[in-house]
Every structure is written in structure tokens, then in C-alpha cells.
Tab-separated table of C-alpha atoms in Angstrom:
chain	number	residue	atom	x	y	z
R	177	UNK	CA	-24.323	-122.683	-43.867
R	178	UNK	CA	-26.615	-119.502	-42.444
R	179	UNK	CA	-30.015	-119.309	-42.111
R	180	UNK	CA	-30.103	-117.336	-45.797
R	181	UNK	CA	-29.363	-120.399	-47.089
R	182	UNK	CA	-31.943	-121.948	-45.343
R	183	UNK	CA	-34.357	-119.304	-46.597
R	184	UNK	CA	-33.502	-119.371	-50.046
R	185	UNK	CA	-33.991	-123.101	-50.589
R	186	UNK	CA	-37.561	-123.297	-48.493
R	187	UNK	CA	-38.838	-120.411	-50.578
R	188	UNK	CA	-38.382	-122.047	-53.539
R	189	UNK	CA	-39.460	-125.093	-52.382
R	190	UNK	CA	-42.697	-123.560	-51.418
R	191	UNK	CA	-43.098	-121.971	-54.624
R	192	UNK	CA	-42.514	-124.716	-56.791
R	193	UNK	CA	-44.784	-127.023	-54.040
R	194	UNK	CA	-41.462	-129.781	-53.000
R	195	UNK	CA	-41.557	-131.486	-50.017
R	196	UNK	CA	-38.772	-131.348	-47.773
R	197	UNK	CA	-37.380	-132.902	-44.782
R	198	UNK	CA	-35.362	-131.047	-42.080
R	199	UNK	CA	-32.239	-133.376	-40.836
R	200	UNK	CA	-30.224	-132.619	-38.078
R	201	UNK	CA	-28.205	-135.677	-35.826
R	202	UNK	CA	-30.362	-138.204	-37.416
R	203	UNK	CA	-30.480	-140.260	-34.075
R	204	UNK	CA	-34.102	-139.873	-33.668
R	205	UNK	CA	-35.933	-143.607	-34.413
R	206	UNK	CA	-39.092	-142.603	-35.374
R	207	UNK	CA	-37.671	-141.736	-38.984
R	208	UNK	CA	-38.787	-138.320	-38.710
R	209	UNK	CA	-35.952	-137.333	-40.658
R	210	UNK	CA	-36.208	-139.942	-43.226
R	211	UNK	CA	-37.487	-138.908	-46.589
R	212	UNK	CA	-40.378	-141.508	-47.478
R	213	UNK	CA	-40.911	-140.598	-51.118
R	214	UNK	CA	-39.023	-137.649	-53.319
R	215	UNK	CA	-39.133	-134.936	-50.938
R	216	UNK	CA	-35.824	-133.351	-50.568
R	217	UNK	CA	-33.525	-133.580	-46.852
R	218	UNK	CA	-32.232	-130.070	-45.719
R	219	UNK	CA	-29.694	-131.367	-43.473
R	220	UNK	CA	-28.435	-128.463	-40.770
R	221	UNK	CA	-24.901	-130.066	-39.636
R	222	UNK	CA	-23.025	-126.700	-41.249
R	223	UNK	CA	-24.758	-124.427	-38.910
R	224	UNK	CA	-22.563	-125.487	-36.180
R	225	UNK	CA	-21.152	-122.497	-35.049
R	226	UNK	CA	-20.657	-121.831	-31.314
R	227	UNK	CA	-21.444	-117.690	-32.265
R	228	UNK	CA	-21.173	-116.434	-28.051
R	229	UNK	CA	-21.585	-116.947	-24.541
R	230	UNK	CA	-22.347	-115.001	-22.118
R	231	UNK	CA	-20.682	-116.052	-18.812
R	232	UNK	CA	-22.165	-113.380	-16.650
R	233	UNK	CA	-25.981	-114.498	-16.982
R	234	UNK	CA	-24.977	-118.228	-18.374
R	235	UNK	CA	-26.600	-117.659	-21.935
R	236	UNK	CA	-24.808	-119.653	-25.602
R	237	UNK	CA	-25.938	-118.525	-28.717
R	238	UNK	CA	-25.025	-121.402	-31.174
R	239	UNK	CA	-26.300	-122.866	-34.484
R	240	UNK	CA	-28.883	-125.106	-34.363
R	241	UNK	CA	-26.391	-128.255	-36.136
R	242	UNK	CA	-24.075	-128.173	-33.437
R	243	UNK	CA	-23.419	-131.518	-32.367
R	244	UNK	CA	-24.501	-131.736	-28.430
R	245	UNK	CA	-21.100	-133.278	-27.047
R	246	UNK	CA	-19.186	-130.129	-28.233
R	247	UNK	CA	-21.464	-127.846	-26.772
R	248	UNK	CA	-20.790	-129.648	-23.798
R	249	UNK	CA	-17.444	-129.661	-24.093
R	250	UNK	CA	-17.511	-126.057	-24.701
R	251	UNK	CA	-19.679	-124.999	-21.688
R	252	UNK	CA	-17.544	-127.570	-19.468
R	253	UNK	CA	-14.423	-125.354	-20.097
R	254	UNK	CA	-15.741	-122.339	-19.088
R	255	UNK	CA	-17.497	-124.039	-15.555
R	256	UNK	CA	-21.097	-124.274	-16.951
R	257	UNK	CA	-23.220	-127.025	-18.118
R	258	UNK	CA	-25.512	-127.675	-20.998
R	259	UNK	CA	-28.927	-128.570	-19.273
R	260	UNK	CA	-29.686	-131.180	-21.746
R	261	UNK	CA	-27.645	-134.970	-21.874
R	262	UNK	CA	-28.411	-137.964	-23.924
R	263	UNK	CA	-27.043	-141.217	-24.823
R	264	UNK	CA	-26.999	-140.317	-28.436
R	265	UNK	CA	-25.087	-136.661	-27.427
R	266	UNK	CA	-21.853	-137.677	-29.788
R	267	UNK	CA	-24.070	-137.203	-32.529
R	268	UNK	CA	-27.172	-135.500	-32.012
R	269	UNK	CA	-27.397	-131.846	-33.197
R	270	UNK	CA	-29.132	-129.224	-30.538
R	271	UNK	CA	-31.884	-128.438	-33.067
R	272	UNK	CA	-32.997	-131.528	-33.474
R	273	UNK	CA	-33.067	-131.854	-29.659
R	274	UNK	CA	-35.377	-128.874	-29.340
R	275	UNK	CA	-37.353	-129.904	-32.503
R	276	UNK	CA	-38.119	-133.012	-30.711
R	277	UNK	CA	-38.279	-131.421	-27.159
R	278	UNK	CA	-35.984	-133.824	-25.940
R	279	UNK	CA	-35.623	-135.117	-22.266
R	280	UNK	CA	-32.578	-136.319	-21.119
R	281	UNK	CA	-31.128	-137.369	-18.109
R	282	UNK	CA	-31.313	-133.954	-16.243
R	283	UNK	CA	-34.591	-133.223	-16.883
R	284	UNK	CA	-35.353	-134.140	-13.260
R	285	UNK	CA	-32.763	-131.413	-12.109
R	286	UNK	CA	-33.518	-128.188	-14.842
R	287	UNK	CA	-36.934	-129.164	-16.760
R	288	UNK	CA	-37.970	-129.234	-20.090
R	289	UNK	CA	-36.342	-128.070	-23.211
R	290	UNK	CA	-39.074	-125.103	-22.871
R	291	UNK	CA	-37.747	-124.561	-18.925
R	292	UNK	CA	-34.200	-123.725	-20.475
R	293	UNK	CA	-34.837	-122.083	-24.493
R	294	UNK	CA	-34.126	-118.457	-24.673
R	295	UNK	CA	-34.037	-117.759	-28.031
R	296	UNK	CA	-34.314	-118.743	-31.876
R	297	UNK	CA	-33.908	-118.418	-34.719
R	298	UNK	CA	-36.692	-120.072	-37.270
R	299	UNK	CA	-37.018	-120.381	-41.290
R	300	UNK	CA	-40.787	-120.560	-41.952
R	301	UNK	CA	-41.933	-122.949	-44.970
R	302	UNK	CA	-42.387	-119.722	-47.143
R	303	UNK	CA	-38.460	-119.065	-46.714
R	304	UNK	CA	-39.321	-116.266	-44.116
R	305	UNK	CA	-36.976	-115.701	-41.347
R	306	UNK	CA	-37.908	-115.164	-37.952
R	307	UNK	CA	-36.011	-113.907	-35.097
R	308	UNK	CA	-36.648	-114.538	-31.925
R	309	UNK	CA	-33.419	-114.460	-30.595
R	310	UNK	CA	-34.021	-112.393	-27.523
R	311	UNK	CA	-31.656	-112.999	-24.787
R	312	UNK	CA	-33.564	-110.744	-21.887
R	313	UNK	CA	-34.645	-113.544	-19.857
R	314	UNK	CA	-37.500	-111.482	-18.304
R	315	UNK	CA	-38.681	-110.437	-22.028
R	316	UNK	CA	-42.525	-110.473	-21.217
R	317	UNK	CA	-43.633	-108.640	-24.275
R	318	UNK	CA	-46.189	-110.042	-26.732
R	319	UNK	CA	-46.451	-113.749	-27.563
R	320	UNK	CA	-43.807	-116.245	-26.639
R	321	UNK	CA	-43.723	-117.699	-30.124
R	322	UNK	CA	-40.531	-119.633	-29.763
R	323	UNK	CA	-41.999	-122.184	-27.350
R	324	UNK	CA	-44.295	-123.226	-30.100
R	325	UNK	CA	-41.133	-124.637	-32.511
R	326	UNK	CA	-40.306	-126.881	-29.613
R	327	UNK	CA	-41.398	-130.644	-30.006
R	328	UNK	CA	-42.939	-129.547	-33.543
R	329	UNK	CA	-40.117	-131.428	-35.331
R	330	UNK	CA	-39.870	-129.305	-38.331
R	331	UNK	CA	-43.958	-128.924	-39.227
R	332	UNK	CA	-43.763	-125.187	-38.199
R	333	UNK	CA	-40.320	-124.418	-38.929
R	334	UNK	CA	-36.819	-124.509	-39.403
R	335	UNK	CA	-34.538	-124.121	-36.547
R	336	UNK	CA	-31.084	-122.253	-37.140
R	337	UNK	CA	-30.156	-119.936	-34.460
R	338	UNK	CA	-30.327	-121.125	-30.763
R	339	UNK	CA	-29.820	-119.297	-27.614
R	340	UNK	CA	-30.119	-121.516	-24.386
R	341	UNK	CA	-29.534	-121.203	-20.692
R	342	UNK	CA	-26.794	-123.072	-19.733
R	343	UNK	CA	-26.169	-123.221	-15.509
R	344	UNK	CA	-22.903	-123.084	-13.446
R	345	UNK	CA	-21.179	-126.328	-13.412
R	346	UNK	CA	-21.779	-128.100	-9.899
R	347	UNK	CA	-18.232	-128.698	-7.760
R	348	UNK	CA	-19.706	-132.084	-6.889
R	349	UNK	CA	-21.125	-135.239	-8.361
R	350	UNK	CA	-21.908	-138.084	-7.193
R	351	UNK	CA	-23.689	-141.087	-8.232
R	352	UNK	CA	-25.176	-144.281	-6.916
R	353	UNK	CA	-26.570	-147.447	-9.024
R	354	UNK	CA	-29.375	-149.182	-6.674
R	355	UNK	CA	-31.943	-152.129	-6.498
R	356	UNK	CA	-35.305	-152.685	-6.269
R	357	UNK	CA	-37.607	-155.713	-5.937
R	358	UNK	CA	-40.914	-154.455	-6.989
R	359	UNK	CA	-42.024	-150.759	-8.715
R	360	UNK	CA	-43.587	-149.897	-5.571
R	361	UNK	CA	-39.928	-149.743	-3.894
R	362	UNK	CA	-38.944	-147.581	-6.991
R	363	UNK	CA	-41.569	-144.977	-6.147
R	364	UNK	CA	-40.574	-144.722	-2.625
R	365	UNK	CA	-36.745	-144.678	-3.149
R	366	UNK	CA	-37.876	-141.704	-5.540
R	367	UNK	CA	-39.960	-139.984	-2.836
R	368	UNK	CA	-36.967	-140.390	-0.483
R	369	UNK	CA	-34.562	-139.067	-2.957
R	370	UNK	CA	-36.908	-136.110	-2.964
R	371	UNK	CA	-37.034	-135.869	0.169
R	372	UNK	CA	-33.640	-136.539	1.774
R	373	UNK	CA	-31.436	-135.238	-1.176
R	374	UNK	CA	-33.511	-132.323	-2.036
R	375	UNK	CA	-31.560	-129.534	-4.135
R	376	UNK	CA	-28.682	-131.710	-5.143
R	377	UNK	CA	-30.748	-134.148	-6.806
R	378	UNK	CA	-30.334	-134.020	-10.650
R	379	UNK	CA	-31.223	-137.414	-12.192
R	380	UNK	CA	-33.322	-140.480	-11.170
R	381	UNK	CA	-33.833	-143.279	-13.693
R	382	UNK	CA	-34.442	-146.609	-13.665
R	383	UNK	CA	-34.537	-149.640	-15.745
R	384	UNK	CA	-36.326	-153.054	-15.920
R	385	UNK	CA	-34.627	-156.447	-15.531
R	386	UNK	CA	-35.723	-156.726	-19.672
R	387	UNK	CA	-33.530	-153.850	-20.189
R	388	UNK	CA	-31.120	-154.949	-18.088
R	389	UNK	CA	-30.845	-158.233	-19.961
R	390	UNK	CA	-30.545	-156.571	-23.118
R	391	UNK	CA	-27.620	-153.809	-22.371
R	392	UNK	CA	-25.941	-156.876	-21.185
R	393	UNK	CA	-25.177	-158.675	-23.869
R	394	UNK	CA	-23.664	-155.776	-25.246
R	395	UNK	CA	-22.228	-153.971	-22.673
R	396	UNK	CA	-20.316	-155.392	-19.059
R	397	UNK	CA	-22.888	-154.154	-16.260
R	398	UNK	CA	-19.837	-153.826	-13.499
R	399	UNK	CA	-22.337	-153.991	-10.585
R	400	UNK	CA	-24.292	-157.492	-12.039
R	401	UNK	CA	-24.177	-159.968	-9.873
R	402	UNK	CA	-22.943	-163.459	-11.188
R	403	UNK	CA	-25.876	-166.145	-12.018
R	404	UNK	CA	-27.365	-167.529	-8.489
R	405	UNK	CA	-25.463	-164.717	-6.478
R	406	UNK	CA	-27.612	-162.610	-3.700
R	407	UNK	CA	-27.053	-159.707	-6.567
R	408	UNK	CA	-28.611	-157.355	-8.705
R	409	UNK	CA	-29.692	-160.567	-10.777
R	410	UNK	CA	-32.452	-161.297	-8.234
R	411	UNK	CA	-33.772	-157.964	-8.361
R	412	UNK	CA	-36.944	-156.534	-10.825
R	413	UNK	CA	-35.749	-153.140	-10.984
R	414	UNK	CA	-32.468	-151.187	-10.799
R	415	UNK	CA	-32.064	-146.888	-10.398
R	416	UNK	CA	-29.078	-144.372	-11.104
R	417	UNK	CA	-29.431	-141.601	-8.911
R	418	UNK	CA	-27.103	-138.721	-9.556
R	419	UNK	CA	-26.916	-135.724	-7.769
R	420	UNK	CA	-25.153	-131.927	-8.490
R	421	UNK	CA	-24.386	-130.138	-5.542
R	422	UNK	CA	-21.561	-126.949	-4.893
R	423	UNK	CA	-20.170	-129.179	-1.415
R	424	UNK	CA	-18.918	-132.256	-2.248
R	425	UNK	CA	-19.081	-133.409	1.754
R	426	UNK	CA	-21.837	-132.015	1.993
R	427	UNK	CA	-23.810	-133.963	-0.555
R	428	UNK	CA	-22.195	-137.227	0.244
R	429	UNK	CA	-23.889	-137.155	3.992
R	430	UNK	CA	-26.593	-136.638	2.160
């Protein structure tokens, strides 16, 4: 439940030489958190308490087994966003998104995982704790050792403490679902998203007819044309563009 906890169980571990796993959301498919012989899972889904946030510089201090949708949730309600969304985001914890550096749809918009992280809190494999929860974004002192527990998935550390920049929450959104023939079309749509949308622009992915084919047979793609219609059936590629702006007239003349 707290990062003592934590401690306790990796010291002794390392005394007594036991593996262990660290387990947050479990949504990863690699099977990074899968225990492949008798090592034992320290699973992180009680440290999920939302601990502060500051509104005036946009900073929330959470534990690292909060599940991402709530944090979301959370920020939404106060007019801020967490810079981070995935498909998996019902279930996914926010240490195991930093553990694996995770993307995310809005990476295009605010960066990395590293672009956003101001603080943690880490349990070292002797059961030593180490704060680095500093929430002075323009800390410059020393070595920035926090970066270096992002996208190590647990080899360094154990995340329990996060503190993360979360921005304002845009007044407008607005999204459009497009088509392309051939990649080369994709690249230049993305130039001229770059171009035409500048700021506003916050996501720009795209997807293969193979994909496309597959999340239909599951899912209804509303936009799919019907077989042997001049539709999105005839095309190689298709993009979601998204953009985040603060005029919602603005942005759509855009």
C-alpha cells in the first residue's frame, strides 16, 4: 500500500536472492509482467492514491497503481488533461506507463513520457527508497536521475510515487477520419497537417487496410464504405487527425 511496503519486501528479496516481478495494469503484451519461473509478482494496484494537484502550475502527485482513466477523469474535472491516452487506459496503471515509456495518442501534441515526468518516487532492488519527487520544474541541480526509470520496465527500479505535468484542458476538439491511396499521400497529408493546423494539432495516426480489416470484424467502422462502394474500402490507408485548440471557430477554419 506505500512505498515502505514496497521497500520491505525488495530488501528481503535481495537478501535472500528471489526474483521478483513488478506488475502494474498488466496490459502490456510482451509479458513483461509475467512471472516465467518462481519469481514472485509485486503487483502496485494499492498505490492508487490521487495524493495532490496543483492547479496553479498544472502538477498531480499520484501513486504509481493508479489506473489511467481515473486520473483522467480526475484532471478532466478540474479543466486539465493527462498528457498521456491509450486504448488500454481503463486498465493500465500510470507506472507501468512510465516503466514502459509509453506513447499514446498525444504524443504528437506534448512528447514523450520524459517531455511531461516531474517527479518520482523509486524502490531500488536493495529495498532503498529514492525520492525524486521534486516538483520545481526548473530544478537544474545535479543529475536528472528520474529520466533513467523511464522505459526501464522495472530492471532499475520500482516506481511508487509519481508527479506529472498535466496541461489545461483545450475548449475545442475536433476530429476528422480521412483516406489515403498510397503512404506517400499519408506523409503529405501529415506535412499539411503540420503545416496548415499548426498549434492545434494534437494527434495524427493512421492505419493499414490489414488493420482495418481486422478491427472490423470486431468493431462497426461507421465511416466503411459498403463492398464495391467509391468508399474507404478502395483505399490503402486511412488517418485520425485530432486537434486541441482554446477557439473552437477558430480551429474548425482551420
Amino acid at each position: 500500500k506505500d512505498s515502505k511496503e514496497v521497500s520491505s519486501i525488495l530488501s528481503y528479496c535481495n537478501e535472500e536472492k528471489i526474483g521478483i516481478v513488478p506488475q502494474a495494469g498488466n496490459t502490456g503484451v510482451v509479458g513483461s509482467g509475467t512471472s516465467i519461473n518462481d519469481e514472485i509478482i509485486v503487483s502496485l494496484r494499492h498505490l492508487d492514491n490521487i495524493e495532490s494537484f496543483d492547479d496553479i502550475n498544472g502538477i498531480l502527485t499520484c501513486g504509481s497503481g493508479c489506473i489511467l482513466q481515473k486520473l483522467q477523469d480526475a484532471m478532466s474535472q478540474k479543466n486539465h488533461l493527462v498528457p498521456i491516452d491509450l486504448g488500454s487506459k481503463g486498465s493500465c496503471m500510470i507506472g507501468g506507463n512510465i516503466s514502459t515509456n509509453a506513447g499514446g495518442s498525444y504524443y504528437f501534441r506534448f512528447g514523450s513520457i520524459h517531455a511531461n515526468i516531474i517527479g518520482l518516487e523509486v524502490v531500488l532492488a536493495d529495498g532503498t527508497i529514492l525520492d525524486l519527487m521534486s516538483v520545481n520544474r526548473k530544478d537544474n541541480t545535479g543529475y536528472d536521475l528520474k529520466h533513467l526509470f523511464v522505459g526501464a520496465e522495472g530492471t532499475l527500479g520500482i516506481i511508487t510515487k509519481v508527479a506529472i505535468s498535466c496541461p489545461r484542458l483545450p475548449i475545442a476538439k475536433n476530429a476528422a477520419f480521412l483516406a489515403c491511396d498510397t503512404f506517400k499521400a499519408v506523409e503529405r497529408t501529415l506535412s499539411l497537417a503540420k503545416q496548415e493546423l499548426g498549434e492545434t494539432l494534437a494527434a495524427f495516426e493512421f492505419m493499414d487496410r490489414e488493420v482495418l480489416d481486422i478491427v472490423g470484424k470486431e468493431k462497426n467502422i461507421p465511416v466503411k464504405g459498403n463492398q464495391g462502394d467509391e468508399g474507404f474500402d478502395n483505399y490503402r490507408f486511412c488517418i485520425l487527425v485530432e486537434t486541441l485548440g482554446s477557439n473552437n471557430e477558430h480551429d474548425k477554419e482551420k
